Every structure is written in C-alpha cells, then in structure tokens.
mmCIF file of C-alpha atoms in Angstrom:
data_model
loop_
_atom_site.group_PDB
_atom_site.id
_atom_site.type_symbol
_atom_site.label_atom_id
_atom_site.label_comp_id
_atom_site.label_asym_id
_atom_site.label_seq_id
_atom_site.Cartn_x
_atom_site.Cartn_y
_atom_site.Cartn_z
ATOM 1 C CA UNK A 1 -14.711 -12.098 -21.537
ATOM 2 C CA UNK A 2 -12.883 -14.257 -18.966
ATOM 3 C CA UNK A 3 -9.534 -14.184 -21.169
ATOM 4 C CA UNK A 4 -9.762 -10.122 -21.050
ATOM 5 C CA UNK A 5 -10.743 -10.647 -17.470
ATOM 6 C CA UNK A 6 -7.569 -12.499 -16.181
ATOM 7 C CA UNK A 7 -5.567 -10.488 -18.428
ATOM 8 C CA UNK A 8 -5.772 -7.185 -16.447
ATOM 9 C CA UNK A 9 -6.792 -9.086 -13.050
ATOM 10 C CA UNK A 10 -3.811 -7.302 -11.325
ATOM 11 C CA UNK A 11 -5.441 -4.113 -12.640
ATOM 12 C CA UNK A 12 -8.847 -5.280 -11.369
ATOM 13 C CA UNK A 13 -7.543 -6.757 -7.988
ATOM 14 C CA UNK A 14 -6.121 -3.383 -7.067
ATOM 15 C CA UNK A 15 -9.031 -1.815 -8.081
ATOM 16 C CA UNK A 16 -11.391 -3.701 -5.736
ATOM 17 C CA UNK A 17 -8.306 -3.339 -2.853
ATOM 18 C CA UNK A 18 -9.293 0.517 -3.346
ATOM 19 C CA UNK A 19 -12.835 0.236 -3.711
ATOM 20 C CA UNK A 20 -13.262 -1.641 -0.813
ATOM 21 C CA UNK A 21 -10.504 0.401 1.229
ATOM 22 C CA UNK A 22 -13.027 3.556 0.292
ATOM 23 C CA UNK A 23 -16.282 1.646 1.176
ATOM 24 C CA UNK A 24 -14.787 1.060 4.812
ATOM 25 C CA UNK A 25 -13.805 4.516 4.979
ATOM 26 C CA UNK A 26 -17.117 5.859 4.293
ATOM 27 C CA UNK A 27 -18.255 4.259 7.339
ATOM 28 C CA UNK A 28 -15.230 4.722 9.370
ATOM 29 C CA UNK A 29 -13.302 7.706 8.314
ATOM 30 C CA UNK A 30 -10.003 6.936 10.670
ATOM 31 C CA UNK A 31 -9.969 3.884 8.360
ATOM 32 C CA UNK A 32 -8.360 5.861 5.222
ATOM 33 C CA UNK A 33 -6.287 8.123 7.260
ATOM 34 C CA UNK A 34 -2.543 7.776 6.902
ATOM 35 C CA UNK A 35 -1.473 6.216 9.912
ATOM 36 C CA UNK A 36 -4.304 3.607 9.507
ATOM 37 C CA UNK A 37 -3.033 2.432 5.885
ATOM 38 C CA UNK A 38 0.353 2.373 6.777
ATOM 39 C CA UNK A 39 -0.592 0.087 9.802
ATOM 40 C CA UNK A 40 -2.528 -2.071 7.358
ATOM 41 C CA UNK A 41 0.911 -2.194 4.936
ATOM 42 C CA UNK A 42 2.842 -2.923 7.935
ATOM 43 C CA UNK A 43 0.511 -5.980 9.424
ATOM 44 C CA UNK A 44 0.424 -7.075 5.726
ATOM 45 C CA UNK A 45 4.703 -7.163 5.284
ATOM 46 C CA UNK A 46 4.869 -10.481 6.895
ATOM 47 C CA UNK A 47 2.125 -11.961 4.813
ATOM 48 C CA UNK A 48 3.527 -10.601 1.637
ATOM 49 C CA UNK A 49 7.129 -11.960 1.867
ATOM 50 C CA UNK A 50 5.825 -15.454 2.811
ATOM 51 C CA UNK A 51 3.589 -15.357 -0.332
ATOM 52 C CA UNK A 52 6.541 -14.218 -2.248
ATOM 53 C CA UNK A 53 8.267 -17.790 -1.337
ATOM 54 C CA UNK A 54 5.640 -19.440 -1.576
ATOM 55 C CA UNK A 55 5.127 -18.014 -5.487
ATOM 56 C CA UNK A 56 8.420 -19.224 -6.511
ATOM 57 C CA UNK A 57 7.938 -22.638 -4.970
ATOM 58 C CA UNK A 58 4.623 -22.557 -6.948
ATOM 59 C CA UNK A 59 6.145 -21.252 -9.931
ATOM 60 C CA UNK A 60 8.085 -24.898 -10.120
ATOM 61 C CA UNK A 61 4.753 -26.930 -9.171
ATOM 62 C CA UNK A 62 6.019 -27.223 -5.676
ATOM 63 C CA UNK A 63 4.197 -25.951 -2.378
ATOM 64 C CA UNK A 64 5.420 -25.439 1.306
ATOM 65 C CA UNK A 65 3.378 -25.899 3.876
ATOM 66 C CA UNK A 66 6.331 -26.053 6.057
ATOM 67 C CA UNK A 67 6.574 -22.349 6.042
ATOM 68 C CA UNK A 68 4.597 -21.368 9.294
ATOM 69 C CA UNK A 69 6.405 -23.748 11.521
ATOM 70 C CA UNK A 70 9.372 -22.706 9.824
ATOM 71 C CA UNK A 71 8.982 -19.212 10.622
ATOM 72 C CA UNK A 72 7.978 -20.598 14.375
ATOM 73 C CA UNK A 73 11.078 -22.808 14.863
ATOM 74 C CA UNK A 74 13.151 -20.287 13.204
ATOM 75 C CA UNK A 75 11.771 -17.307 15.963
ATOM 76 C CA UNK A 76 11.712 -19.480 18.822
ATOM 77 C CA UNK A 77 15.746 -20.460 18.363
ATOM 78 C CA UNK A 78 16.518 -16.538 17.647
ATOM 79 C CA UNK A 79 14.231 -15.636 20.888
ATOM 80 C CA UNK A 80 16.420 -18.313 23.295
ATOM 81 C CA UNK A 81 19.529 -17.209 22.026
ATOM 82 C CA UNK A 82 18.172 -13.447 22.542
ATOM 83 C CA UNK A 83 16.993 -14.062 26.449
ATOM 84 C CA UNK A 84 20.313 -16.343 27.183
ATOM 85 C CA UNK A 85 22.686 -14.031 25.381
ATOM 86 C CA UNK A 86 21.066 -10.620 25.168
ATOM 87 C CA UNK A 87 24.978 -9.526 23.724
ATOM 88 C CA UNK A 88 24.461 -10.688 20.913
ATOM 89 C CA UNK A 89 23.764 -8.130 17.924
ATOM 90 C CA UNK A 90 20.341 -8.282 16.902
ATOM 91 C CA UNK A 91 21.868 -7.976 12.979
ATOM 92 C CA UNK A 92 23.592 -11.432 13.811
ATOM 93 C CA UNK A 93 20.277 -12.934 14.894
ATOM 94 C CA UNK A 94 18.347 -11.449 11.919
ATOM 95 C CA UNK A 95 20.981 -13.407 9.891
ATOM 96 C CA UNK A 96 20.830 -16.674 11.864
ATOM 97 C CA UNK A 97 17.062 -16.688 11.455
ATOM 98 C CA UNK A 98 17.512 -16.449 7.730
ATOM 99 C CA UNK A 99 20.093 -19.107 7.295
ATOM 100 C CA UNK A 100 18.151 -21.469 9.493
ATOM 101 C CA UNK A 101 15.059 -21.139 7.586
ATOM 102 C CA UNK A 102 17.204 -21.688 3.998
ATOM 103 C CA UNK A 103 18.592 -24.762 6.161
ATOM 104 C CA UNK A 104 14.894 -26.217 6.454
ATOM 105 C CA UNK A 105 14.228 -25.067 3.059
ATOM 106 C CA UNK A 106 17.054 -27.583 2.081
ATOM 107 C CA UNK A 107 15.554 -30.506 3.967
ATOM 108 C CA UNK A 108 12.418 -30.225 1.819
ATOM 109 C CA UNK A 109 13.956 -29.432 -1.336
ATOM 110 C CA UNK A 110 16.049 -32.296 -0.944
ATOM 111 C CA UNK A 111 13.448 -34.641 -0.214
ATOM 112 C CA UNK A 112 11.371 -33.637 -3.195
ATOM 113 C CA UNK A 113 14.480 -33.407 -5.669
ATOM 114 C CA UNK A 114 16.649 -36.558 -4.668
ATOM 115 C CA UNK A 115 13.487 -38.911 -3.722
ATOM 116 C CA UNK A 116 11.042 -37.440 -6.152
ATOM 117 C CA UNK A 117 7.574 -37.555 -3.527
ATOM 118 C CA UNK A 118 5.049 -35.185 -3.371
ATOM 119 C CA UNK A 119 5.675 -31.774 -2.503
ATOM 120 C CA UNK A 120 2.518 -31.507 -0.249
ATOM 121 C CA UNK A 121 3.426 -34.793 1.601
ATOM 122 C CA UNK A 122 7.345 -33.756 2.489
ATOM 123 C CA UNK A 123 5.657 -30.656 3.675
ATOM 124 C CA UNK A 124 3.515 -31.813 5.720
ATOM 125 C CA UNK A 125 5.774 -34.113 7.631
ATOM 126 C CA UNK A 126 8.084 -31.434 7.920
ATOM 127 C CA UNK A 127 5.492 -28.721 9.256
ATOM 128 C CA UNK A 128 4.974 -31.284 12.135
ATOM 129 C CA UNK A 129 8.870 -31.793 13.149
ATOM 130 C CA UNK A 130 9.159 -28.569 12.922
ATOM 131 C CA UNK A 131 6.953 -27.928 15.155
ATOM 132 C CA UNK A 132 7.908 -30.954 17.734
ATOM 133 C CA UNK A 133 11.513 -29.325 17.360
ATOM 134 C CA UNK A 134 10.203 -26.088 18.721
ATOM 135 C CA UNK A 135 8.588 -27.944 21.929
ATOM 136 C CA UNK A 136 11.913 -30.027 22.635
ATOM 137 C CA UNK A 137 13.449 -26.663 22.298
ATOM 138 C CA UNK A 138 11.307 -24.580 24.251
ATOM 139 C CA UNK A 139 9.718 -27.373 26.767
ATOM 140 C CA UNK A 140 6.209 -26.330 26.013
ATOM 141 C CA UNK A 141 7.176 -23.241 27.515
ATOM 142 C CA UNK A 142 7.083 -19.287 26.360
ATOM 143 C CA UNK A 143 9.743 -16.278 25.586
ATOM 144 C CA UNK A 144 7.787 -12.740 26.648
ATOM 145 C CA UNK A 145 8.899 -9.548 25.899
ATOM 146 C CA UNK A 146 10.046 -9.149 28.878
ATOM 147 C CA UNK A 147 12.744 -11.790 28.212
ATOM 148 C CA UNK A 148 14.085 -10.129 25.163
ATOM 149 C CA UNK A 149 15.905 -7.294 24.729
ATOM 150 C CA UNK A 150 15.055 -4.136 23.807
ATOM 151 C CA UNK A 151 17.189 -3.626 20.749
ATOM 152 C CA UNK A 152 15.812 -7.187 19.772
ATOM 153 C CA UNK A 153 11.688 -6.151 20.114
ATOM 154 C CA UNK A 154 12.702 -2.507 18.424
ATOM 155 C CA UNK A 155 14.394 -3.090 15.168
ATOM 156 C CA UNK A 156 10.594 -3.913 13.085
ATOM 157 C CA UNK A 157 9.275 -0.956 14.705
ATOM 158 C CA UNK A 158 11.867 1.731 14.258
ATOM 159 C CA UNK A 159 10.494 3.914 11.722
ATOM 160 C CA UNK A 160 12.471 5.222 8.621
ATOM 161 C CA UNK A 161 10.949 7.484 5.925
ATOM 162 C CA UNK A 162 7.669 7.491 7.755
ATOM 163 C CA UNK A 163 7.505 3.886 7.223
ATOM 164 C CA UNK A 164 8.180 1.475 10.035
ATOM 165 C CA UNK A 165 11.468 -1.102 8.937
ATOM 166 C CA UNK A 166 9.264 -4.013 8.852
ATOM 167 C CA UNK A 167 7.538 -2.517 6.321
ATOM 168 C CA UNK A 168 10.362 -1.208 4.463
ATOM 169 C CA UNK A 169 11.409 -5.232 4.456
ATOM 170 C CA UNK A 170 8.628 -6.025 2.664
ATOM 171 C CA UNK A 171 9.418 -3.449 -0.045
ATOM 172 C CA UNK A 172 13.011 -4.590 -0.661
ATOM 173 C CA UNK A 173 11.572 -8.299 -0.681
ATOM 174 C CA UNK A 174 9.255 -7.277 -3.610
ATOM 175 C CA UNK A 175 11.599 -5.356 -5.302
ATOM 176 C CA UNK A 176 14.521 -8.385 -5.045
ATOM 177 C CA UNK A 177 12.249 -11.163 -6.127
ATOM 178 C CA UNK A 178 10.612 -9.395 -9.072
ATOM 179 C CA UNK A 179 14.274 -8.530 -10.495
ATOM 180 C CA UNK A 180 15.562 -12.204 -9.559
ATOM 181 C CA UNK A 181 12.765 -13.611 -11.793
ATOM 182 C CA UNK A 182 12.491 -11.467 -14.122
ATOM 183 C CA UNK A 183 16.348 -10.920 -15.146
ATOM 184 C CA UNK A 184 17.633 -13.662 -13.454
ATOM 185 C CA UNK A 185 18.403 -17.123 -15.393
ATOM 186 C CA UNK A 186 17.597 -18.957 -12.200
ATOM 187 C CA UNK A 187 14.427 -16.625 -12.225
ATOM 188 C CA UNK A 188 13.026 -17.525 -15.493
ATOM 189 C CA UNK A 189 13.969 -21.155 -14.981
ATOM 190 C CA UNK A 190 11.441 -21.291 -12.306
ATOM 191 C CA UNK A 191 8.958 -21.013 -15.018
ATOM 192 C CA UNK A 192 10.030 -23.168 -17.362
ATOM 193 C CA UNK A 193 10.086 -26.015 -14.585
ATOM 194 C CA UNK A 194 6.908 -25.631 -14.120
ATOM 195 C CA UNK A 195 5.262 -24.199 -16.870
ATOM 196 C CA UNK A 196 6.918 -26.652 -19.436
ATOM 197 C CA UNK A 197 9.127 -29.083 -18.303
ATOM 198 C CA UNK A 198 9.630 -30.646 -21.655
ATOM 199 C CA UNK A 199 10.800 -27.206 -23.184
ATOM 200 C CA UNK A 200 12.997 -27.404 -19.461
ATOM 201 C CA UNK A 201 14.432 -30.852 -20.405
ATOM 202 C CA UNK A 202 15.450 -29.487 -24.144
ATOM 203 C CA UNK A 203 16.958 -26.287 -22.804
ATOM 204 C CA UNK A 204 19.211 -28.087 -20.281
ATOM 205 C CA UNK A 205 17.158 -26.675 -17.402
ATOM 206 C CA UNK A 206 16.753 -29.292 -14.648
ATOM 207 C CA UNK A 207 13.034 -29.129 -13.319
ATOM 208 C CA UNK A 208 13.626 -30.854 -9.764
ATOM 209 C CA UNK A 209 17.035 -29.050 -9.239
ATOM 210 C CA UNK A 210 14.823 -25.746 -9.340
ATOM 211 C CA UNK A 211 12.002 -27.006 -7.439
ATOM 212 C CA UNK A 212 15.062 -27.365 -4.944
ATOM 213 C CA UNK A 213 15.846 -24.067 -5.315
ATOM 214 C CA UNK A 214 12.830 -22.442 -5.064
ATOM 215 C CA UNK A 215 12.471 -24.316 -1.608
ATOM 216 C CA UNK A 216 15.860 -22.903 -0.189
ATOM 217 C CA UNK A 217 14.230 -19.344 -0.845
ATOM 218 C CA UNK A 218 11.158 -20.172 0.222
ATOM 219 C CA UNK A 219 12.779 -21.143 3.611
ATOM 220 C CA UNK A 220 15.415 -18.257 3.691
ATOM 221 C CA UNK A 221 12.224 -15.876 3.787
ATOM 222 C CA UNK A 222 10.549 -18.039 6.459
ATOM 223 C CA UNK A 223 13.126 -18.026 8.345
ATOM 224 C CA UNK A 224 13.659 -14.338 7.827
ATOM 225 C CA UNK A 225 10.321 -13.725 8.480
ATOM 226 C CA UNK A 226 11.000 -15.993 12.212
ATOM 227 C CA UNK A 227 12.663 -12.624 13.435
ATOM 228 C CA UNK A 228 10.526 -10.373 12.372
ATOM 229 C CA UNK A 229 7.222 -11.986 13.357
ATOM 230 C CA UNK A 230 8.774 -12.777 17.278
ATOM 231 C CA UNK A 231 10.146 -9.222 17.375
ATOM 232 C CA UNK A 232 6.565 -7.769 16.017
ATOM 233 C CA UNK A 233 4.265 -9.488 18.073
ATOM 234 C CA UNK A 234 6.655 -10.118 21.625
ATOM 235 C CA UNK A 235 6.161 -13.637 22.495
ATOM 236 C CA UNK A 236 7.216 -16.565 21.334
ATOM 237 C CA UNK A 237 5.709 -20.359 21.572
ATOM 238 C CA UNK A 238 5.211 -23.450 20.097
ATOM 239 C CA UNK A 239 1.124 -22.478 18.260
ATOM 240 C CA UNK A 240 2.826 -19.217 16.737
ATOM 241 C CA UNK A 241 2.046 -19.066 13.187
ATOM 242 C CA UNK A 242 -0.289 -21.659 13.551
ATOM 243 C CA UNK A 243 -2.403 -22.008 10.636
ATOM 244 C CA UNK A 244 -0.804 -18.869 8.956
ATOM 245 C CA UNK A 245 0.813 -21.045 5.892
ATOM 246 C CA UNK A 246 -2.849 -21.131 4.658
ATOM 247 C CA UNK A 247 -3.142 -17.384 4.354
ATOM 248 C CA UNK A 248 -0.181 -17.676 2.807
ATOM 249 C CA UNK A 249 -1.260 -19.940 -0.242
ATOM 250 C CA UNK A 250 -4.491 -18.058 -0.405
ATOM 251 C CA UNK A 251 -2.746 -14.538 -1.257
ATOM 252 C CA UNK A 252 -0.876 -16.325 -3.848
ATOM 253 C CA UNK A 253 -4.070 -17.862 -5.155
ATOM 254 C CA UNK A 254 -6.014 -14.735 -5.089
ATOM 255 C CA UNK A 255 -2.915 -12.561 -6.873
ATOM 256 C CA UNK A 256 -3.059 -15.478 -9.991
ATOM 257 C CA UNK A 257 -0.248 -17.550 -9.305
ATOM 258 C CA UNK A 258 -1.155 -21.168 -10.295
ATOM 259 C CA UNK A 259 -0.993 -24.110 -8.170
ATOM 260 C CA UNK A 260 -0.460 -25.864 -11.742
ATOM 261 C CA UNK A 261 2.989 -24.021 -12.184
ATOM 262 C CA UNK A 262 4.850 -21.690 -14.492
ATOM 263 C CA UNK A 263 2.016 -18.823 -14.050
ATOM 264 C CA UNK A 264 2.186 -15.704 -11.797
ATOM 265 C CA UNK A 265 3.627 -12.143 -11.170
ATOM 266 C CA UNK A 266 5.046 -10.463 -8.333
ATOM 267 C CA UNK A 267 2.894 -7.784 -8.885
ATOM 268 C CA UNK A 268 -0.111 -10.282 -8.512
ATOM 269 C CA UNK A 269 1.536 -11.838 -5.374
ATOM 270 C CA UNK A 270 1.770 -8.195 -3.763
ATOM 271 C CA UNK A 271 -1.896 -7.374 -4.708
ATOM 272 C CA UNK A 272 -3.261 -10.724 -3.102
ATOM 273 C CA UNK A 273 -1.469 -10.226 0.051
ATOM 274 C CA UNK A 274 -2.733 -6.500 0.422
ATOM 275 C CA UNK A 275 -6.556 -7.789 -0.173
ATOM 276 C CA UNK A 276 -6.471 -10.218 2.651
ATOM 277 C CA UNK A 277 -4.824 -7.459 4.772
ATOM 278 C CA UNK A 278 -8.013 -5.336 4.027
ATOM 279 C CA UNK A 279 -9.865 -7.931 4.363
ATOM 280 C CA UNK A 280 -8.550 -8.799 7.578
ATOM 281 C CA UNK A 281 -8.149 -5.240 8.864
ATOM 282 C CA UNK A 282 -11.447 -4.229 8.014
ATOM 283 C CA UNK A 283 -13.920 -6.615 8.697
ATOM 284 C CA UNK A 284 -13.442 -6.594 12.525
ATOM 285 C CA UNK A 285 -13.555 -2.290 12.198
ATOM 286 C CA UNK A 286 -17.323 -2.919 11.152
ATOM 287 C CA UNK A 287 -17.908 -5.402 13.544
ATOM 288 C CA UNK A 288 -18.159 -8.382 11.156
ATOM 289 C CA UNK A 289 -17.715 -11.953 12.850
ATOM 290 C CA UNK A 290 -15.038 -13.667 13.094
ATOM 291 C CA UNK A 291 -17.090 -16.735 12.104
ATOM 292 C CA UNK A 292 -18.281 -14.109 8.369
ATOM 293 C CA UNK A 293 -14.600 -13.317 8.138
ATOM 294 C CA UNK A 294 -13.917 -16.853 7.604
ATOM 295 C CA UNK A 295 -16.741 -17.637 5.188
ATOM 296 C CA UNK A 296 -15.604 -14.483 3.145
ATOM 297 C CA UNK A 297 -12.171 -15.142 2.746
ATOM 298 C CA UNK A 298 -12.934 -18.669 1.829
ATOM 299 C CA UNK A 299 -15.324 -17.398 -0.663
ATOM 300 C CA UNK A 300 -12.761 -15.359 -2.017
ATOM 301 C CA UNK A 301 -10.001 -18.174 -2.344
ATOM 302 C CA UNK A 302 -13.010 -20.431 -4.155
ATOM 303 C CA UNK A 303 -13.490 -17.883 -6.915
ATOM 304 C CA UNK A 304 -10.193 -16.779 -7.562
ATOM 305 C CA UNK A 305 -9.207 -20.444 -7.910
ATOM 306 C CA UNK A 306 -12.266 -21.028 -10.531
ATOM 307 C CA UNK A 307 -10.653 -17.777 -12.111
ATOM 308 C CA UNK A 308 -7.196 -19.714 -12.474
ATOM 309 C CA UNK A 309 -8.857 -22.876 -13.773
ATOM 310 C CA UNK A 310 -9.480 -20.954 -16.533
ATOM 311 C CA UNK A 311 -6.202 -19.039 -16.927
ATOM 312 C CA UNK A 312 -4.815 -22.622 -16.794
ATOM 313 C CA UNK A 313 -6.367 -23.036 -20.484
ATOM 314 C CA UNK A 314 -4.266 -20.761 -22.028
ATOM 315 C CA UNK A 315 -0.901 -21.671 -22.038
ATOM 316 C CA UNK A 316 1.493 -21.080 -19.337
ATOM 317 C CA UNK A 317 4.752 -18.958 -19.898
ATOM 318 C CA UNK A 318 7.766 -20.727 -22.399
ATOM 319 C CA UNK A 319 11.056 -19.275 -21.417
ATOM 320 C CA UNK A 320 13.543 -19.885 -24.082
ATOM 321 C CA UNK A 321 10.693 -21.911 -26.124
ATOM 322 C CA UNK A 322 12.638 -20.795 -29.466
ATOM 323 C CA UNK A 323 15.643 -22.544 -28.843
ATOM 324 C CA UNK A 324 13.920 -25.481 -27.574
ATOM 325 C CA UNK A 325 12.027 -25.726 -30.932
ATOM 326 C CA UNK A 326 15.391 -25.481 -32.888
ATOM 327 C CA UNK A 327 16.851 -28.467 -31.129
ATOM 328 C CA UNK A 328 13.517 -30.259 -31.608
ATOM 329 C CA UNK A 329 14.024 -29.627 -35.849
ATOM 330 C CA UNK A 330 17.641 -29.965 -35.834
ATOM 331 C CA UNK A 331 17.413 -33.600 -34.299
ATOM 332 C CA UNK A 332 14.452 -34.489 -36.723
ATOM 333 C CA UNK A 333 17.002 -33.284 -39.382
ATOM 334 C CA UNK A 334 19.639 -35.813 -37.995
#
C-alpha cells in the first residue's frame, strides 16, 4: 500500500492541491476565480524557484540554509545600487543579483567540498554573515519604494500572456531545471552523488565536486530570487526573508525529495511549493489563525517526512549503475 502510495504521490499531491483549492471555493467563491489563482501562482513563484535549488542541493545530500539571507543580502546590494544609481538598467541589476548569489553559493560549496564539514553547519554560519553583511551594508537602515525606481519595482509585475513576469520566471525555472537534470550529465550526476556514491566513485563522478555544484545553483537562484522578492514586495531590510529558508525545505519535503539524497522530481518540487501556497493563501481567507496555520503546516511537513522514511527503503535512483557493475566484474576478473 505505501509503495503504490509514494509511487503516484505527485499524482495524489496535486490531487489534494485541487481538492482543497475546491473546498475553499465552496466557501469563498472569489477564491477559484481566475485572477485569484493566478495571484496564488504568482505569490507561490518565489517559493518554487528556491525549492528548486534547494532540490538539487538535496539531490547531492547537501542543504542550504543560507538561501534566505542570500536572497536578503543579494536584494539589499541590488536595492542600494538602484536608489544611488537609478541609471542603471534594471536587466543589469537582475544579472548582478544572480551572479552574487552563485558567488555565495561558491563560499558554501567550497567549504563543504575542499574541507569536507557538514552541510547544515557551513550553512548556518553563512546564513548569519550574510545577514551581518546586509546590516554593515545597510546600517540597520531600510530602502522603500519610494527610493527605487520605477522601472526597478515594475519589471515582476508587468504582465505578459495574462500572466504577471514573475510568474512567468517561475515557469522557465521549472522548465530549465527539469531538462538540466534530466538530460544533462551534470543533472544526473546529482543523483548519483547522492543516491550512490559508490556507483559515483566507479563511474568517475566526483560526489563533493557536485555537492559544489549544486550549491553554485542553489545560490544563482537565491540570488536571482534577491531581485525579484525586493522588487515584489518594495522594501528592503536586514529581517527580509527571515525564516523563509524553512518554507523552502518544507516544499521540497512535502513534493518527495529526500533529505537522504539521490530521490526527487521537479514535478514533485513544483507540487510541494503550490500546496503551501494554498495553504498559505487560504487559511487566512477562512479566517484560520495564524497560530492553526502554523500547527497545520507543521503537521503536514511531519507526515510527508514519515512518507519519505519509507520511500527511503526502496532504493534510491542508480545513474549509469550498468557500467559501474561492469568495472566492478572486470576488476574481479583481473
């Protein structure tokens, strides 16, 4: 039951996402109408392309918790440069942010590939410099919208298709990291690091150079993400993001990825983003606490991590497992 369970739980997460999208609705019809879904897609986009990094830097049995004050430091440097030198093309900024954040991605990636300690422990150091950097920076002090420009705040919400660009963001991320892994042979390497480093060692495939990897992408997207979120929301200052990495691990949780490595989809990612965006979006619409909202989504990360546990029996995904095997019986032979 539980192996036929995980194997569709994609399939079954989007199927709650729509039953519970339809429950709300039936007690608050502008819920389900078009502009409100597309406002819940677009206050999920940021969400989802976090969780994508954070997927591939669990994919290698890595995690970031750097990525909030990332995304923080990232904003704050692109919102001073914005209100000191509002000449500066917002396109050039959007690109700064990113290479920045791939910049702090480096820092941890380093420290976890050349010095081998703990993922969580690098990260956590980091999340707190980052965050000191963004005081020094800043003084303890704020950037409004009224400080930035207006081709700066309207980029996220010009709207293309009927879909705001922020959104549309989201949708390129999802479409770029599910060909990168899938086709990629960086992609599937990020399995095999962390789904079987042993088949990894036999195939050539270096497990901490990828775990190194996966932490310059994660940090490319934070740092894309710094743009987007101080454009979205108006304001930047030192508590922004605060917190949010934790959302950011839960969605990942909640779509299947492991925390044990080598197991998750991008389709899984995208689904456990969306559900905490419901979740999030609705609860307050029925005037549910923000106190309940807390012991709900925690209830929801506790069960779908008792749901991995038990995908974690089954083994994880073996790229390139045949030749590994090969070079296993050709050295017996020898």
């Amino acid at each position: 039951m539980w192996q036929q369970l995980l194997k569709h739980r994609e399939a079954l997460l989007a199927g709650v996402i729509v039953l519970l999208v339809l429950a709300i609705g039936s007690r608050v019809p502008s819920f389900i109408s078009p502009v409100s879904l597309v406002e819940i897609f677009n206050d999920t986009a940021i969400l989802l392309i976090l969780a994508l990094g954070q997927m591939m830097v669990l994919l290698t049995k890595g995690i970031d918790l750097s990525m909030a004050a990332n995304l923080a430091l990232t904003g704050m440097i692109v919102a001073l440069l914005n209100f000191h030198y509002p000449q500066v093309p917002v396109w050039m900024l959007l690109c700064l942010s990113s290479a920045l954040g791939l910049v702090l991605g480096m820092i941890n990636g380093l420290l976890v590939w050349m010095l081998g300690l703990p993922a969580i422990v690098v990260t956590l150091g980091t999340m707190s410099i980052y965050r000191g950097c963004i005081f020094l920076l800043s003084g303890g002090g704020w950037v409004n919208a009224n400080q930035m420009s207006a081709d700066f705040l309207g980029l996220p919400r010009a709207v293309l298709l009927g879909l705001p660009v922020l959104s549309w963001c989201a949708i390129a991320t999802v479409l770029l990291v599910g060909y990168f892994l899938r086709y990629s042979r960086t992609g599937r390497a990020l399995y095999t690091a962390g789904g079987n480093p042993t088949a990894a060692y036999y195939t050539g495939i270096d497990a901490g150079k990828m775990q190194f990897v996966s932490f310059c992408l994660s940090g490319a997207l934070a740092g894309f993400c710094g743009y987007l979120w101080i454009s979205r929301f108006a304001v930047a200052y030192v508590d922004v993001a605060n917190g949010f990495e934790l959302q950011v691990v839960a969605a990942c949780v909640i779509g299947g990825i492991s925390t044990m490595g080598g197991i998750g989809r991008v389709s899984g990612c995208l689904f456990g983003a969306l559900f905490l965006g419901v979740i999030n979006n609705a609860l307050p619409v029925i005037g549910v606490s923000p106190f309940w909202q807390m012991a709900i989504s925690g209830t929801v990360i506790v069960i779908a991590v008792l749901l991995n546990e038990r995908g974690n029996r089954r083994k994880g995904r073996l790229i390139l497992r045949n030749a590994a095997l090969a070079r296993q019986k050709q050295a017996v032979k020898s």
